[in-house]
Amino acid sequence: MRDTALDFTSMFYWLMKYVVIGPVVKAVFRPWVVGRANVPANGAAILASNHLSFADSIFLPLMLDRPMSFLAKSDYFTGRGIKGWATKFFMKATGQLPIDRSGGKASEASLNTGLQVLGRGDLLGIYPEGTRSPDGKLYRGRTGIARMALEAKVPVIPVIMVDTDTAMPIGQRIPRIMRVGIVIGEPLDFSRYAGMENDRYILRSVTDEIMVALQRLGEQEYEDVYASTVKDRLPAAVTRRS
């Protein structure tokens, strides 16, 4: 029964990517990609991306040759009415998986969801910052990505999204028509930390190494605080759609 569900989901994803959504997005926005060859042709890997816009989760999966899944906040899957249904439909169509970001047992469930994707040998997209940047800067990474990488024994591929925040800023519903870009770096190997996935100092070290790779790749200004902390200081109207 589960295999049948997976086959249907894969077919639906393929249809959205190559027939319904993908061709339109590519024709309108003409996204460019550098470093596509750094994504392995097969086998599991984590794509660690900076997070500037809701549109990041649309452009990156569409521009890769392989299917991938993103961990997305569960709010996108629980809306009501036509808008809620449309958002849920779109998120599933683009390979998003709902996660609860409230911490505790919810974080453990999110970790297990990601490990299931990697266990199938698939690509998993993660935003190490945990939320969208409120101002275009790169912020401190959450250590969940390090734990997944060490437990699943997979490489982490740094990814930089370019100008997606200009095309679709926080709070804007309809994107501006303009070119956006994706820069994919070389895979990071953390096999030297095998068996240390429960050491919080190692997890912080691995996470910081990932963030350094992202900063060097995209040359974003970096601040060693969590993006969520910065958002908490901003007016509610600015962060409502974060």
GROMACS .gro file of C-alpha atoms in nm:
model
  242
    1MET     CA    1   0.000   0.000   0.000
    2ARG     CA    2   0.285   0.236   0.091
    3ASP     CA    3   0.468   0.160  -0.236
    4THR     CA    4   0.151   0.247  -0.429
    5ALA     CA    5   0.124   0.578  -0.243
    6LEU     CA    6   0.488   0.657  -0.314
    7ASP     CA    7   0.445   0.575  -0.682
    8PHE     CA    8   0.142   0.806  -0.703
    9THR     CA    9   0.329   1.085  -0.524
   10SER     CA   10   0.628   1.045  -0.756
   11MET     CA   11   0.407   1.053  -1.063
   12PHE     CA   12   0.223   1.361  -0.935
   13TYR     CA   13   0.556   1.535  -0.862
   14TRP     CA   14   0.684   1.450  -1.211
   15LEU     CA   15   0.365   1.584  -1.370
   16MET     CA   16   0.387   1.915  -1.179
   17LYS     CA   17   0.760   1.957  -1.241
   18TYR     CA   18   0.776   1.872  -1.610
   19VAL     CA   19   0.426   1.942  -1.743
   20VAL     CA   20   0.221   2.182  -1.530
   21ILE     CA   21   0.434   2.414  -1.314
   22GLY     CA   22   0.795   2.368  -1.422
   23PRO     CA   23   0.776   2.476  -1.789
   24VAL     CA   24   0.579   2.790  -1.702
   25VAL     CA   25   0.816   2.898  -1.423
   26LYS     CA   26   1.123   2.836  -1.637
   27ALA     CA   27   0.979   3.026  -1.934
   28VAL     CA   28   0.870   3.327  -1.728
   29PHE     CA   29   1.161   3.366  -1.483
   30ARG     CA   30   1.445   3.205  -1.685
   31PRO     CA   31   1.637   3.097  -1.370
   32TRP     CA   32   2.010   3.033  -1.408
   33VAL     CA   33   2.214   2.767  -1.230
   34VAL     CA   34   2.587   2.739  -1.156
   35GLY     CA   35   2.737   2.416  -1.024
   36ARG     CA   36   2.457   2.176  -1.117
   37ALA     CA   37   2.719   1.899  -1.158
   38ASN     CA   38   2.789   1.915  -0.782
   39VAL     CA   39   2.459   1.736  -0.718
   40PRO     CA   40   2.525   1.359  -0.737
   41ALA     CA   41   2.340   1.165  -1.005
   42ASN     CA   42   2.225   0.912  -0.746
   43GLY     CA   43   2.238   0.849  -0.374
   44ALA     CA   44   2.117   1.050  -0.077
   45ALA     CA   45   2.243   1.400   0.000
   46ILE     CA   46   2.132   1.709   0.189
   47LEU     CA   47   2.108   2.038   0.004
   48ALA     CA   48   2.164   2.315   0.258
   49SER     CA   49   2.033   2.646   0.127
   50ASN     CA   50   2.017   3.003   0.244
   51HIS     CA   51   1.656   3.115   0.272
   52LEU     CA   52   1.553   3.451   0.128
   53SER     CA   53   1.201   3.392   0.000
   54PHE     CA   54   0.906   3.154  -0.015
   55ALA     CA   55   1.006   3.113  -0.381
   56ASP     CA   56   1.330   2.934  -0.284
   57SER     CA   57   1.137   2.610  -0.236
   58ILE     CA   58   0.996   2.644  -0.587
   59PHE     CA   59   1.298   2.732  -0.795
   60LEU     CA   60   1.555   2.490  -0.651
   61PRO     CA   61   1.357   2.164  -0.700
   62LEU     CA   62   1.250   2.273  -1.049
   63MET     CA   63   1.608   2.336  -1.161
   64LEU     CA   64   1.751   2.003  -1.048
   65ASP     CA   65   1.753   1.692  -1.265
   66ARG     CA   66   1.659   1.472  -0.967
   67PRO     CA   67   1.346   1.497  -0.752
   68MET     CA   68   1.396   1.639  -0.404
   69SER     CA   69   1.193   1.708  -0.093
   70PHE     CA   70   1.201   2.015   0.129
   71LEU     CA   71   1.110   2.029   0.496
   72ALA     CA   72   0.849   2.309   0.521
   73LYS     CA   73   0.664   2.450   0.821
   74SER     CA   74   0.338   2.269   0.889
   75ASP     CA   75   0.134   2.593   0.874
   76TYR     CA   76   0.140   2.569   0.495
   77PHE     CA   77  -0.054   2.241   0.511
   78THR     CA   78  -0.324   2.332   0.761
   79GLY     CA   79  -0.494   2.638   0.608
   80ARG     CA   80  -0.869   2.643   0.558
   81GLY     CA   81  -1.090   2.735   0.266
   82ILE     CA   82  -0.989   2.766  -0.097
   83LYS     CA   83  -0.666   2.947  -0.017
   84GLY     CA   84  -0.566   2.681   0.237
   85TRP     CA   85  -0.645   2.400  -0.006
   86ALA     CA   86  -0.453   2.570  -0.287
   87THR     CA   87  -0.147   2.625  -0.067
   88LYS     CA   88  -0.151   2.265   0.055
   89PHE     CA   89  -0.191   2.138  -0.302
   90PHE     CA   90   0.099   2.352  -0.424
   91MET     CA   91   0.330   2.247  -0.141
   92LYS     CA   92   0.267   1.879  -0.208
   93ALA     CA   93   0.305   1.932  -0.581
   94THR     CA   94   0.652   2.074  -0.532
   95GLY     CA   95   0.772   1.800  -0.298
   96GLN     CA   96   0.734   1.978   0.037
   97LEU     CA   97   0.704   1.781   0.360
   98PRO     CA   98   0.531   1.933   0.666
   99ILE     CA   99   0.732   1.972   0.986
  100ASP     CA  100   0.648   2.120   1.324
  101ARG     CA  101   0.909   2.378   1.429
  102SER     CA  102   0.790   2.415   1.790
  103GLY     CA  103   1.077   2.210   1.932
  104GLY     CA  104   1.092   1.909   2.165
  105LYS     CA  105   0.915   1.598   2.035
  106ALA     CA  106   0.810   1.793   1.725
  107SER     CA  107   1.175   1.851   1.635
  108GLU     CA  108   1.247   1.480   1.680
  109ALA     CA  109   0.959   1.396   1.444
  110SER     CA  110   1.096   1.641   1.188
  111LEU     CA  111   1.436   1.477   1.214
  112ASN     CA  112   1.281   1.136   1.151
  113THR     CA  113   1.092   1.269   0.850
  114GLY     CA  114   1.416   1.390   0.698
  115LEU     CA  115   1.596   1.065   0.776
  116GLN     CA  116   1.322   0.868   0.597
  117VAL     CA  117   1.382   1.071   0.279
  118LEU     CA  118   1.758   1.017   0.303
  119GLY     CA  119   1.706   0.650   0.384
  120ARG     CA  120   1.535   0.607   0.047
  121GLY     CA  121   1.845   0.746  -0.124
  122ASP     CA  122   1.674   1.075  -0.217
  123LEU     CA  123   1.772   1.441  -0.199
  124LEU     CA  124   1.657   1.645   0.100
  125GLY     CA  125   1.649   2.024   0.107
  126ILE     CA  126   1.700   2.202   0.439
  127TYR     CA  127   1.725   2.568   0.539
  128PRO     CA  128   1.982   2.561   0.823
  129GLU     CA  129   1.872   2.907   0.941
  130GLY     CA  130   1.531   2.758   1.021
  131THR     CA  131   1.334   3.047   0.875
  132ARG     CA  132   1.358   3.311   0.605
  133SER     CA  133   1.611   3.588   0.650
  134PRO     CA  134   1.425   3.909   0.740
  135ASP     CA  135   1.684   4.136   0.578
  136GLY     CA  136   1.896   3.939   0.329
  137LYS     CA  137   2.172   3.855   0.577
  138LEU     CA  138   2.286   3.502   0.658
  139TYR     CA  139   2.218   3.392   1.015
  140ARG     CA  140   2.330   3.121   1.257
  141GLY     CA  141   2.240   2.766   1.160
  142ARG     CA  142   2.032   2.521   1.362
  143THR     CA  143   2.209   2.196   1.447
  144GLY     CA  144   1.933   1.965   1.319
  145ILE     CA  145   2.099   1.958   0.978
  146ALA     CA  146   2.425   1.832   1.131
  147ARG     CA  147   2.249   1.554   1.318
  148MET     CA  148   2.072   1.440   1.002
  149ALA     CA  149   2.394   1.443   0.801
  150LEU     CA  150   2.583   1.239   1.061
  151GLU     CA  151   2.304   0.991   1.132
  152ALA     CA  152   2.232   0.931   0.762
  153LYS     CA  153   2.603   0.941   0.670
  154VAL     CA  154   2.540   1.166   0.369
  155PRO     CA  155   2.721   1.468   0.219
  156VAL     CA  156   2.590   1.822   0.257
  157ILE     CA  157   2.579   2.038  -0.055
  158PRO     CA  158   2.574   2.416   0.006
  159VAL     CA  159   2.328   2.610  -0.210
  160ILE     CA  160   2.286   2.985  -0.253
  161MET     CA  161   1.963   3.136  -0.386
  162VAL     CA  162   2.019   3.466  -0.567
  163ASP     CA  163   1.767   3.753  -0.592
  164THR     CA  164   1.465   3.545  -0.490
  165ASP     CA  165   1.400   3.799  -0.213
  166THR     CA  166   1.381   4.073  -0.478
  167ALA     CA  167   1.147   3.866  -0.694
  168MET     CA  168   0.923   3.774  -0.403
  169PRO     CA  169   0.988   3.964  -0.078
  170ILE     CA  170   0.832   3.856   0.251
  171GLY     CA  171   0.464   3.949   0.248
  172GLN     CA  172   0.431   3.974  -0.131
  173ARG     CA  173   0.183   3.731  -0.284
  174ILE     CA  174   0.260   3.774  -0.655
  175PRO     CA  175   0.626   3.755  -0.761
  176ARG     CA  176   0.795   4.013  -0.981
  177ILE     CA  177   0.895   3.887  -1.324
  178MET     CA  178   1.276   3.881  -1.318
  179ARG     CA  179   1.566   3.637  -1.341
  180VAL     CA  180   1.675   3.458  -1.028
  181GLY     CA  181   1.977   3.238  -0.978
  182ILE     CA  182   2.108   2.932  -0.795
  183VAL     CA  183   2.472   2.862  -0.706
  184ILE     CA  184   2.553   2.506  -0.597
  185GLY     CA  185   2.880   2.442  -0.416
  186GLU     CA  186   3.092   2.132  -0.379
  187PRO     CA  187   2.970   1.862  -0.136
  188LEU     CA  188   3.092   1.875   0.224
  189ASP     CA  189   3.209   1.544   0.371
  190PHE     CA  190   3.159   1.493   0.746
  191SER     CA  191   3.247   1.123   0.761
  192ARG     CA  192   3.531   1.211   1.001
  193TYR     CA  193   3.262   1.263   1.267
  194ALA     CA  194   3.103   0.919   1.225
  195GLY     CA  195   2.932   0.800   1.544
  196MET     CA  196   2.938   1.146   1.703
  197GLU     CA  197   2.585   1.255   1.615
  198ASN     CA  198   2.492   1.290   1.984
  199ASP     CA  199   2.783   1.520   2.072
  200ARG     CA  200   2.638   1.872   2.080
  201TYR     CA  201   2.981   2.030   2.033
  202ILE     CA  202   3.038   1.829   1.717
  203LEU     CA  203   2.689   1.917   1.591
  204ARG     CA  204   2.760   2.288   1.643
  205SER     CA  205   3.099   2.255   1.471
  206VAL     CA  206   2.947   2.080   1.168
  207THR     CA  207   2.664   2.333   1.146
  208ASP     CA  208   2.906   2.626   1.164
  209GLU     CA  209   3.117   2.470   0.888
  210ILE     CA  210   2.807   2.450   0.669
  211MET     CA  211   2.725   2.816   0.737
  212VAL     CA  212   3.081   2.921   0.656
  213ALA     CA  213   3.055   2.737   0.324
  214LEU     CA  214   2.728   2.918   0.249
  215GLN     CA  215   2.875   3.256   0.340
  216ARG     CA  216   3.177   3.204   0.117
  217LEU     CA  217   2.964   3.080  -0.170
  218GLY     CA  218   2.714   3.367  -0.160
  219GLU     CA  219   2.920   3.639   0.010
  220GLN     CA  220   2.621   3.736   0.225
  221GLU     CA  221   2.680   3.941   0.535
  222TYR     CA  222   2.677   3.699   0.830
  223GLU     CA  223   2.548   3.754   1.183
  224ASP     CA  224   2.603   3.491   1.450
  225VAL     CA  225   2.250   3.506   1.592
  226TYR     CA  226   1.939   3.312   1.498
  227ALA     CA  227   1.714   3.467   1.233
  228SER     CA  228   1.414   3.391   1.452
  229THR     CA  229   1.563   3.610   1.727
  230VAL     CA  230   1.596   3.899   1.485
  231LYS     CA  231   1.240   3.846   1.364
  232ASP     CA  232   1.107   3.858   1.718
  233ARG     CA  233   1.237   4.213   1.744
  234LEU     CA  234   1.059   4.329   1.428
  235PRO     CA  235   0.702   4.466   1.402
  236ALA     CA  236   0.439   4.192   1.355
  237ALA     CA  237   0.343   4.323   1.010
  238VAL     CA  238   0.696   4.256   0.882
  239THR     CA  239   0.713   3.897   1.003
  240ARG     CA  240   0.352   3.786   0.953
  241ARG     CA  241   0.432   3.577   0.646
  242SER     CA  242   0.773   3.450   0.753
   0.00000   0.00000   0.00000
